[in-house]
Short mmCIF file of C-alpha atoms in Angstrom, two decimals:
data_model
loop_
_atom_site.label_atom_id
_atom_site.label_comp_id
_atom_site.label_asym_id
_atom_site.label_seq_id
_atom_site.Cartn_x
_atom_site.Cartn_y
_atom_site.Cartn_z
CA MET A 257 -0.34 -0.61 0.41
CA SER A 258 1.26 3.40 -0.67
CA SER A 259 1.99 6.04 2.18
CA ALA A 260 0.14 8.57 0.25
CA LEU A 261 -3.27 6.82 0.89
CA ALA A 262 -1.79 5.46 4.07
CA ILE A 263 -1.98 9.82 5.08
CA SER A 264 -4.98 9.30 3.48
CA MET A 265 -6.59 6.94 5.16
CA LEU A 266 -5.82 8.19 8.85
CA SER A 267 -6.31 12.59 8.26
CA GLY A 268 -9.90 13.57 8.62
CA CYS A 269 -11.03 16.36 8.59
CA ALA A 270 -12.99 18.10 11.51
CA LYS A 271 -17.23 17.00 11.62
CA ASN A 272 -19.57 18.85 10.64
CA GLU A 273 -22.40 19.99 12.95
CA GLU A 274 -26.03 18.18 12.27
CA LYS A 275 -27.94 19.39 10.71
CA SER A 276 -31.58 21.01 11.27
CA ASP A 277 -34.37 18.99 11.12
CA LYS A 278 -36.44 22.06 10.11
CA LYS A 279 -36.79 22.84 6.42
CA ALA A 280 -35.68 26.20 4.38
CA GLU A 281 -36.85 29.25 3.61
CA SER A 282 -37.29 28.78 0.11
CA LYS A 283 -36.92 31.84 -2.90
CA TYR A 284 -37.42 29.64 -5.30
CA GLU A 285 -40.49 28.84 -7.39
CA THR A 286 -41.82 24.93 -7.16
CA VAL A 287 -42.71 22.97 -9.91
CA THR A 288 -45.55 20.04 -10.76
CA THR A 289 -44.79 17.12 -11.65
CA ASP A 290 -45.95 17.42 -15.53
CA ASP A 291 -43.86 20.44 -15.21
CA LEU A 292 -41.03 17.70 -13.97
CA LYS A 293 -41.96 15.57 -16.85
CA SER A 294 -41.74 18.29 -19.34
CA ALA A 295 -38.34 19.29 -18.27
CA LEU A 296 -36.70 15.23 -18.48
CA LYS A 297 -37.81 15.68 -22.37
CA ASP A 298 -36.42 18.83 -22.40
CA GLU A 299 -32.82 19.26 -23.72
CA LYS A 300 -32.08 22.75 -22.68
CA ALA A 301 -33.47 22.14 -19.09
CA VAL A 302 -31.48 19.37 -16.55
CA VAL A 303 -33.23 17.62 -13.37
CA LEU A 304 -31.03 17.51 -9.90
CA ASP A 305 -31.12 14.48 -7.70
CA ALA A 306 -29.72 16.95 -4.41
CA ARG A 307 -30.47 14.05 -2.13
CA LEU A 308 -27.65 11.39 -1.17
CA ASN A 309 -26.37 9.46 -3.06
CA ASP A 310 -27.57 6.61 -1.34
CA ALA A 311 -30.78 7.37 -1.78
CA TYR A 312 -30.00 7.98 -5.58
CA ASN A 313 -28.98 4.80 -5.44
CA GLY A 314 -31.89 2.95 -4.52
CA TRP A 315 -32.47 3.28 -0.87
CA ALA A 316 -35.41 3.65 0.54
CA ILE A 317 -33.97 6.52 3.67
CA ASP A 318 -34.67 9.78 4.92
CA GLY A 319 -38.42 8.79 5.61
CA ALA A 320 -39.12 8.27 1.58
CA LYS A 321 -41.42 5.02 0.73
CA ARG A 322 -39.53 4.09 -2.29
CA GLY A 323 -35.50 3.90 -3.31
CA GLY A 324 -33.46 5.47 -6.38
CA HIS A 325 -33.62 8.32 -8.14
CA ILE A 326 -36.83 9.92 -10.86
CA PRO A 327 -35.52 8.40 -14.17
CA GLY A 328 -33.35 11.36 -16.50
CA ALA A 329 -32.31 12.73 -13.35
CA LYS A 330 -28.62 13.57 -12.66
CA ASP A 331 -27.19 13.66 -8.60
CA PHE A 332 -25.89 16.46 -7.46
CA SER A 333 -25.72 16.12 -3.46
CA ALA A 334 -26.09 18.94 -0.80
CA SER A 335 -23.52 17.11 0.98
CA TRP A 336 -20.64 17.78 -2.03
CA ILE A 337 -20.86 21.04 -0.49
CA ASN A 338 -20.30 20.60 2.97
CA CYS A 339 -19.05 17.10 3.04
CA GLU A 340 -15.42 17.19 5.04
CA TYR A 341 -12.64 17.84 2.71
CA ASP A 342 -9.43 19.20 3.14
CA ASP A 343 -8.62 21.79 0.15
CA LYS A 344 -4.33 21.49 0.94
CA GLU A 345 -4.26 17.89 1.77
CA ASN A 346 -5.89 15.68 -0.72
CA LEU A 347 -4.97 13.50 -3.37
CA GLU A 348 -5.06 15.38 -6.25
CA GLY A 349 -4.60 18.58 -5.09
CA GLU A 350 -7.56 20.29 -6.36
CA THR A 351 -9.92 22.55 -4.03
CA ARG A 352 -13.68 21.74 -3.85
CA GLU A 353 -14.58 24.31 -6.01
CA GLU A 354 -12.71 22.68 -8.54
CA VAL A 355 -14.34 19.62 -7.99
CA LEU A 356 -17.90 20.99 -7.98
CA LYS A 357 -17.06 22.96 -11.09
CA GLU A 358 -15.99 20.00 -12.80
CA ALA A 359 -18.85 18.48 -11.45
CA ILE A 360 -21.34 21.37 -12.58
CA GLU A 361 -19.49 20.54 -16.72
CA ASN A 362 -20.04 16.55 -16.06
CA LYS A 363 -23.81 17.15 -15.86
CA GLY A 364 -24.62 19.67 -18.33
CA ILE A 365 -25.66 22.21 -16.19
CA SER A 366 -25.31 25.90 -17.67
CA ALA A 367 -26.34 29.29 -17.73
CA ASP A 368 -28.57 29.08 -20.35
CA LYS A 369 -30.45 26.03 -19.05
CA LYS A 370 -33.18 25.64 -16.88
CA VAL A 371 -32.66 23.31 -13.79
CA ILE A 372 -35.16 21.72 -11.48
CA VAL A 373 -33.47 20.61 -8.41
CA TYR A 374 -35.49 18.28 -5.66
CA ASP A 375 -35.09 16.51 -2.80
CA THR A 376 -37.73 14.99 0.03
CA ASN A 377 -36.69 16.81 3.06
CA GLY A 378 -37.04 20.57 1.70
CA LYS A 379 -33.33 21.41 2.87
CA ASP A 380 -30.44 19.91 0.12
CA ALA A 381 -32.93 20.79 -2.77
CA ILE A 382 -32.06 24.68 -1.40
CA GLU A 383 -28.72 24.61 -0.84
CA VAL A 384 -27.86 22.75 -4.40
CA ALA A 385 -29.58 25.54 -5.32
CA ASN A 386 -28.05 28.36 -3.27
CA TYR A 387 -24.58 27.03 -4.21
CA LEU A 388 -25.45 27.11 -8.12
CA THR A 389 -26.94 30.35 -7.81
CA GLU A 390 -23.33 31.67 -6.79
CA LYS A 391 -22.20 30.37 -9.77
CA GLY A 392 -24.15 31.93 -12.03
CA ILE A 393 -27.16 30.05 -12.93
CA LYS A 394 -30.04 31.96 -12.39
CA ASN A 395 -32.99 29.65 -14.14
CA ILE A 396 -33.77 27.79 -10.99
CA TYR A 397 -37.15 25.86 -9.87
CA THR A 398 -37.20 23.17 -6.98
CA TYR A 399 -39.27 20.07 -6.69
CA ASP A 400 -41.09 17.90 -3.76
CA ALA A 401 -40.17 14.59 -5.22
CA ASN A 402 -42.13 13.34 -2.59
CA GLU A 403 -45.25 14.05 -4.98
CA TRP A 404 -43.35 11.81 -7.39
CA ILE A 405 -42.17 8.63 -4.93
CA ASN A 406 -45.44 8.96 -3.64
CA ASP A 407 -47.43 7.76 -6.95
CA GLU A 408 -47.07 3.95 -7.71
CA SER A 409 -47.88 4.85 -10.87
CA LEU A 410 -44.57 6.83 -11.67
CA ASP A 411 -41.78 4.69 -11.92
CA MET A 412 -38.60 5.51 -9.80
CA GLU A 413 -34.49 4.30 -10.78
CA SER A 414 -31.68 1.92 -9.09
CA TYR A 415 -29.01 0.15 -9.02
CA PRO A 416 -29.41 -3.58 -9.74
CA ASN A 417 -27.14 -4.27 -6.58
CA TYR A 418 -27.46 -0.77 -5.17
CA LYS A 419 -27.21 -3.04 -1.65
CA MET A 420 -24.24 -3.50 -2.18
CA LEU A 421 -23.48 0.01 -0.84
CA VAL A 422 -24.58 0.54 2.24
CA PRO A 423 -25.56 4.13 4.00
CA ALA A 424 -24.07 5.35 7.15
CA SER A 425 -27.54 5.65 8.42
CA VAL A 426 -28.29 2.51 7.86
CA VAL A 427 -24.80 0.93 9.34
CA LYS A 428 -26.12 2.97 12.37
CA GLU A 429 -29.38 1.47 12.91
CA ILE A 430 -27.85 -1.45 12.84
CA THR A 431 -24.85 -0.86 15.52
CA ASP A 432 -27.40 0.19 17.46
CA GLY A 433 -29.27 -3.08 17.92
CA LYS A 434 -32.04 -2.09 15.23
CA VAL A 435 -31.91 -4.07 12.11
CA PRO A 436 -33.99 -2.88 9.44
CA GLU A 437 -36.32 -5.21 8.25
CA GLY A 438 -35.57 -7.56 5.84
CA PHE A 439 -31.51 -6.04 5.33
CA THR A 440 -30.01 -9.47 5.14
CA LYS A 441 -30.91 -13.65 5.50
CA SER A 442 -27.61 -13.57 7.76
CA LYS A 443 -28.08 -14.30 11.14
CA ASP A 444 -25.08 -12.60 12.18
CA ILE A 445 -23.94 -9.25 11.15
CA LYS A 446 -19.93 -8.38 10.99
CA ILE A 447 -18.78 -5.29 11.00
CA VAL A 448 -15.04 -4.49 10.20
CA ASP A 449 -12.93 -1.55 9.67
CA VAL A 450 -10.35 -2.08 7.06
CA ARG A 451 -6.45 -0.11 7.55
CA TRP A 452 -3.24 -0.51 7.06
CA GLY A 453 -1.80 -0.80 10.33
CA ASP A 454 -2.24 -2.23 13.36
CA ASN A 455 -4.58 -0.59 15.76
CA LYS A 456 -2.59 1.74 16.84
CA GLU A 457 -0.57 2.65 14.77
CA SER A 458 -3.81 2.26 11.68
CA GLY A 459 -6.01 5.54 13.46
CA TYR A 460 -8.41 2.51 14.56
CA LEU A 461 -8.33 3.77 18.21
CA ASP A 462 -8.92 6.89 17.43
CA GLY A 463 -12.18 6.57 15.91
CA HIS A 464 -14.05 3.72 14.19
CA VAL A 465 -17.67 2.70 13.75
CA PRO A 466 -19.32 0.70 16.70
CA LYS A 467 -18.78 -2.79 17.14
CA ALA A 468 -16.10 -2.90 14.22
CA VAL A 469 -12.95 -5.66 14.16
CA HIS A 470 -10.04 -3.93 12.90
CA ILE A 471 -8.60 -5.42 10.08
CA ASN A 472 -4.89 -4.73 9.35
CA THR A 473 -4.28 -4.65 5.17
CA ASP A 474 -1.03 -6.54 5.69
CA SER A 475 -2.76 -9.63 7.08
CA PHE A 476 -4.53 -9.79 3.74
CA GLU A 477 -1.47 -8.76 1.62
CA PRO A 478 1.71 -9.62 3.22
CA PRO A 479 4.93 -7.60 2.49
CA LYS A 480 7.57 -10.32 0.89
CA GLU A 481 10.24 -10.73 -1.55
CA TYR A 482 8.80 -12.67 -4.28
CA VAL A 483 11.22 -11.89 -6.91
CA LYS A 484 14.66 -11.51 -5.51
CA GLY A 485 15.70 -8.14 -3.93
CA ILE A 486 12.34 -7.33 -4.76
CA GLU A 487 9.71 -6.26 -1.38
CA GLU A 488 5.46 -6.75 -2.63
CA TRP A 489 2.48 -6.77 -0.81
CA ARG A 490 0.83 -9.63 -3.13
CA LEU A 491 -2.57 -10.95 -1.90
CA ALA A 492 -1.75 -13.77 0.17
CA ASP A 493 -3.19 -18.10 -0.02
CA ASP A 494 -6.27 -19.12 -0.13
CA GLN A 495 -5.73 -20.82 3.44
CA THR A 496 -3.75 -17.66 5.00
CA LEU A 497 -7.15 -15.16 3.45
CA VAL A 498 -9.43 -17.81 5.44
CA LYS A 499 -7.73 -18.34 8.60
CA LEU A 500 -7.89 -13.99 8.79
CA LEU A 501 -11.11 -14.61 8.31
CA LEU A 502 -12.13 -16.89 10.99
CA ASP A 503 -9.76 -15.28 12.74
CA SER A 504 -12.02 -12.55 13.01
CA GLY A 505 -15.36 -13.94 13.67
CA ILE A 506 -16.24 -14.41 10.28
CA LYS A 507 -18.13 -17.86 8.00
CA ALA A 508 -19.08 -17.56 5.11
CA GLY A 509 -23.20 -17.70 6.50
CA ASP A 510 -22.63 -14.07 7.98
CA CYS A 511 -23.31 -10.79 6.23
CA VAL A 512 -20.25 -8.67 6.46
CA ILE A 513 -20.18 -4.60 6.43
CA SER A 514 -17.02 -3.43 5.33
CA THR A 515 -16.03 -0.29 6.52
CA SER A 516 -13.03 2.03 6.40
CA PRO A 517 -12.17 5.65 6.21
CA GLU A 518 -10.78 5.25 2.81
CA PRO A 519 -13.41 3.21 1.09
CA MET A 520 -10.58 1.20 -1.35
CA ALA A 521 -9.74 -0.60 1.52
CA ALA A 522 -12.88 -1.11 2.07
CA SER A 523 -13.80 -2.60 -1.07
CA ARG A 524 -10.51 -4.77 -1.35
CA PHE A 525 -11.55 -5.97 1.95
CA ALA A 526 -15.16 -6.82 0.71
CA VAL A 527 -13.52 -8.19 -2.83
CA ILE A 528 -11.55 -11.23 -0.78
CA CYS A 529 -14.72 -11.63 1.00
CA LYS A 530 -17.06 -12.23 -1.65
CA TYR A 531 -14.25 -15.21 -3.53
CA LEU A 532 -13.37 -16.77 -0.47
CA GLY A 533 -17.50 -17.32 -0.49
CA VAL A 534 -18.97 -15.13 2.36
CA GLU A 535 -23.11 -14.93 1.55
CA ASP A 536 -23.42 -11.36 2.04
CA VAL A 537 -21.10 -8.48 1.85
CA ARG A 538 -21.51 -4.64 1.79
CA VAL A 539 -19.69 -1.72 1.43
CA MET A 540 -20.23 1.17 4.05
CA SER A 541 -20.26 3.88 1.09
CA SER A 542 -18.55 7.22 1.69
CA GLY A 543 -16.29 5.85 3.86
CA LEU A 544 -15.84 8.05 7.34
CA VAL A 545 -16.90 10.89 5.35
CA GLY A 546 -21.25 9.98 5.17
CA TRP A 547 -21.18 8.61 9.10
CA ASN A 548 -18.66 11.90 10.62
CA GLN A 549 -21.70 14.49 8.23
CA ALA A 550 -24.61 12.69 10.24
CA GLY A 551 -23.15 13.55 13.58
CA TYR A 552 -22.54 10.48 14.24
CA GLU A 553 -20.25 9.11 17.11
CA LEU A 554 -17.55 6.81 16.44
CA SER A 555 -16.38 4.53 19.24
CA LYS A 556 -12.25 4.42 20.38
CA GLU A 557 -13.06 0.72 21.78
CA ASP A 558 -10.92 -2.29 20.76
CA ILE A 559 -13.33 -5.05 19.92
CA LYS A 560 -11.85 -8.21 20.49
CA PRO A 561 -13.16 -10.72 17.75
CA VAL A 562 -14.66 -14.04 18.82
CA ALA A 563 -12.53 -16.36 16.50
CA GLU A 564 -14.27 -19.39 14.40
CA LYS A 565 -13.54 -22.64 13.86
CA GLU A 566 -15.32 -23.63 10.09
CA PHE A 567 -16.10 -21.29 7.38
CA GLY A 568 -18.74 -23.68 5.62
CA VAL A 569 -17.79 -23.54 2.16
CA GLU A 570 -15.04 -24.66 -0.03
CA VAL A 571 -12.54 -22.11 -0.81
CA PRO A 572 -12.79 -20.12 -3.27
CA ALA A 573 -16.77 -19.85 -3.20
CA ASN A 574 -16.68 -17.59 -6.24
CA PRO A 575 -13.55 -17.68 -8.29
CA ASP A 576 -14.38 -15.85 -10.96
CA TRP A 577 -14.16 -12.43 -8.91
CA ILE A 578 -10.24 -12.63 -8.66
CA ASP A 579 -8.30 -13.69 -11.59
CA THR A 580 -4.65 -14.91 -11.74
CA ILE A 581 -1.44 -14.13 -13.95
CA GLU A 582 -1.83 -17.22 -15.57
CA GLU A 583 -5.41 -16.72 -16.49
CA VAL A 584 -5.38 -13.28 -17.65
CA LYS A 585 -1.98 -14.57 -19.94
CA GLU A 586 -4.51 -16.51 -21.18
CA GLN A 587 -7.54 -14.52 -21.90
CA LEU A 588 -6.01 -11.48 -22.44
CA ASN A 589 -6.44 -12.01 -26.72
CA THR A 590 -9.87 -13.53 -26.83
CA PRO A 591 -12.20 -11.53 -27.93
CA ASP A 592 -14.89 -11.99 -25.06
CA TYR A 593 -12.50 -10.53 -22.71
CA THR A 594 -10.81 -6.93 -22.00
CA LEU A 595 -8.35 -6.35 -19.56
CA VAL A 596 -9.07 -2.20 -17.86
CA ASP A 597 -6.20 -0.53 -15.97
CA ASN A 598 -6.82 1.81 -14.56
CA ARG A 599 -4.45 3.35 -13.26
CA THR A 600 -3.27 7.13 -14.25
CA LYS A 601 -2.27 7.83 -17.52
CA GLU A 602 0.70 8.70 -16.79
CA GLU A 603 1.70 5.38 -16.03
CA PHE A 604 -0.45 3.78 -18.53
CA ILE A 605 2.01 5.12 -20.78
CA GLY A 606 5.24 4.59 -19.07
CA LYS A 607 6.20 8.11 -17.71
CA GLU A 608 6.23 6.85 -13.86
CA THR A 609 5.49 3.90 -12.01
CA GLY A 610 2.72 5.39 -9.90
CA TYR A 611 4.87 3.77 -6.50
CA SER A 612 7.95 4.78 -4.90
CA TYR A 613 8.93 0.91 -3.72
CA HIS A 614 8.75 -0.03 -7.64
CA LYS A 615 10.79 0.77 -10.62
CA ILE A 616 9.06 -0.29 -13.95
CA ALA A 617 7.12 1.59 -15.92
CA GLY A 618 4.64 0.92 -18.37
CA ARG A 619 1.30 -1.77 -19.70
CA ILE A 620 0.39 -5.06 -20.03
CA GLU A 621 -0.13 -5.04 -24.22
CA GLY A 622 -4.00 -5.18 -24.79
CA ALA A 623 -5.21 -4.01 -21.83
CA VAL A 624 -7.71 -1.15 -22.44
CA PHE A 625 -7.08 2.56 -20.79
CA GLY A 626 -10.15 2.94 -17.77
CA TYR A 627 -9.28 5.83 -15.25
CA ALA A 628 -8.66 5.70 -12.57
CA GLY A 629 -6.95 8.74 -10.68
CA LYS A 630 -5.91 12.19 -12.34
CA LYS A 631 -2.56 12.90 -10.81
CA ASN A 632 -2.01 9.93 -7.63
CA SER A 633 -1.62 6.43 -7.62
CA SER A 634 -4.54 6.21 -4.78
CA SER A 635 -6.54 8.20 -6.13
CA VAL A 636 -10.13 7.03 -8.10
CA SER A 637 -11.60 10.54 -8.42
CA TYR A 638 -12.92 9.35 -11.00
CA TYR A 639 -15.51 6.87 -9.86
CA ARG A 640 -15.94 8.95 -6.85
CA ASN A 641 -17.76 11.87 -5.60
CA ILE A 642 -16.39 14.71 -3.55
CA ASP A 643 -17.84 13.05 -0.40
CA LYS A 644 -16.51 9.49 -1.38
CA SER A 645 -19.35 7.98 -2.74
CA MET A 646 -19.78 6.51 -5.46
CA ARG A 647 -20.10 8.17 -9.14
CA ASN A 648 -23.20 7.73 -11.19
CA ALA A 649 -22.79 4.81 -13.06
CA ASP A 650 -24.03 6.91 -16.37
CA GLU A 651 -20.92 8.70 -15.81
CA ILE A 652 -19.40 5.92 -15.28
CA LYS A 653 -20.20 4.08 -18.00
CA ALA A 654 -19.51 7.45 -20.51
CA MET A 655 -15.92 7.23 -19.96
CA TRP A 656 -16.00 3.29 -20.13
CA ASP A 657 -18.05 4.22 -23.85
CA GLU A 658 -15.11 6.61 -24.63
CA CYS A 659 -12.20 4.46 -24.16
CA LYS A 660 -14.45 1.57 -26.07
CA ILE A 661 -14.63 -0.10 -23.03
CA ASP A 662 -17.63 -3.18 -23.70
CA THR A 663 -19.34 -3.76 -20.53
CA ASN A 664 -21.13 -7.08 -22.47
CA LYS A 665 -17.36 -8.51 -22.44
CA ARG A 666 -15.66 -9.88 -19.22
CA LEU A 667 -14.35 -6.65 -17.72
CA ALA A 668 -10.92 -7.52 -15.67
CA PHE A 669 -9.73 -4.41 -13.77
CA MET A 670 -6.04 -4.13 -12.87
CA CYS A 671 -3.98 -1.37 -11.18
CA GLY A 672 -0.79 -1.43 -9.48
CA SER A 673 -1.59 -3.98 -6.49
CA GLY A 674 -5.53 -4.20 -6.26
CA TRP A 675 -6.66 -1.63 -4.73
CA ARG A 676 -8.08 1.22 -6.93
CA ALA A 677 -9.19 -1.67 -9.32
CA ALA A 678 -10.79 -3.44 -6.68
CA GLU A 679 -12.93 -0.48 -6.15
CA ILE A 680 -13.97 0.18 -9.27
CA LEU A 681 -14.81 -3.62 -9.29
CA TRP A 682 -17.19 -3.30 -6.32
CA TYR A 683 -18.83 -0.34 -8.59
CA SER A 684 -19.40 -2.32 -11.52
CA LYS A 685 -21.47 -4.96 -9.38
CA VAL A 686 -23.53 -2.46 -7.79
CA MET A 687 -24.33 -1.36 -11.55
CA GLY A 688 -25.03 -4.99 -12.58
CA LEU A 689 -22.47 -5.99 -14.47
CA ASP A 690 -21.47 -10.11 -12.97
CA LYS A 691 -18.88 -10.93 -15.56
CA THR A 692 -16.68 -7.75 -14.13
CA THR A 693 -13.67 -9.26 -12.22
CA LEU A 694 -10.25 -8.53 -10.82
CA TYR A 695 -6.81 -8.91 -12.19
CA SER A 696 -5.77 -8.97 -8.39
CA ASP A 697 -1.91 -8.53 -8.89
CA GLY A 698 -1.69 -6.13 -11.17
CA TRP A 699 1.67 -4.30 -13.07
CA ILE A 700 3.76 -4.92 -10.29
CA ARG A 701 3.58 -8.69 -10.11
CA TRP A 702 3.35 -8.75 -14.00
CA SER A 703 6.55 -6.17 -14.62
CA ASN A 704 8.38 -7.96 -11.73
CA GLU A 705 8.33 -10.94 -12.99
CA GLY A 706 9.34 -10.37 -16.28
CA ASN A 707 6.85 -10.13 -18.66
CA PRO A 708 6.95 -8.25 -21.76
CA TYR A 709 4.98 -5.13 -21.55
CA VAL A 710 4.98 -1.39 -23.92
CA THR A 711 4.95 2.17 -23.14
CA GLY A 712 3.86 5.31 -25.30
CA GLU A 713 0.47 6.40 -26.37
CA PRO A 714 -1.63 3.24 -27.91
CA GLY A 715 -0.91 3.17 -31.24
CA LYS A 716 2.00 5.46 -31.72
#
């Protein structure tokens, strides 16, 4: 794991004050449902969902009767405006204003368009509308989405597997002993906190989701010399991974909720759990940003797991979740397989390695560039919103279309050593893509073992 990611996981900003439940006073005209329907068909109009991305993805939260978003609506969450974010200490070196300016452009919001912003609490839409007004957007209206949601004749759109990303509010209910009805078929729910380092150096003892057992990332990818003179952090063998889960109190029939200050780490462990055969695995969305923004308390208790003796299934029960280097070599040039390289463009073309401990720059010939972060090898900013929630699926698909990535094929996501690609794989599953996998060992193993590679822009 890179030092930059470790810093990102250990650092945090001050907790935002909990928002008032009172509805905000509006200076914007409210539109009707018929007005909204017309706007959804109008190229000179943009409809924005100002709620948490968890609601947009599919969760019925904050009292809403149905989850998901109005079909055709784009997302611009009020959370993005006031979430924890350090303008100076972040992986991409971008201010909040720079990040949100790009979001405005990506969603086609401009001064010449009619903009309708909706929510269900009477606050979020006004907060977003006020922000956009400050940016020169004048033709703004609001809409109470409860009118649409409560009308069963009107469709709502959710991601096929939105439940794989769990809102902080739902995790809070679970930690309070109030498991939402129908949340899982599993008898036991296990919460983990995934970070690099032991309980103390990782920051776990400084604050974690209550009841979460600490998982040191070195326990599933221990540093080891695989190639003479070169230390790597490859994924451990299956038996070591199973022992880690058992020692952590996890068996195949459990529901595991993976949390972390860094969604990348939570996703990395979640993929391992699915690969081995845990039936129900979730990732808490937004890292700890959403948890802190809601005003929930973190625990400093050192939770000791009760070890299990039997995992319950033969491992790996789901081998298709992770491709070996041999499987990549075998499938790389076949027509129904695409190796997606989720690194920075500089790493992809061989201008830099991305890692202080790795010296070889380049890419696997035949791999297709698929975005991750802009500048930093620990970033997946192209796949996230500023509050560390998942970027909306339409924008992710648009990136893949630009890269000529065909989602009908089997997609194997890779990066340097599996971290960035694991988060992107998780989002692909949320989107309903069932033929996606992780090439876990990534560029570092490929290049260290002397396999062929290329540099430069493809086709040049």
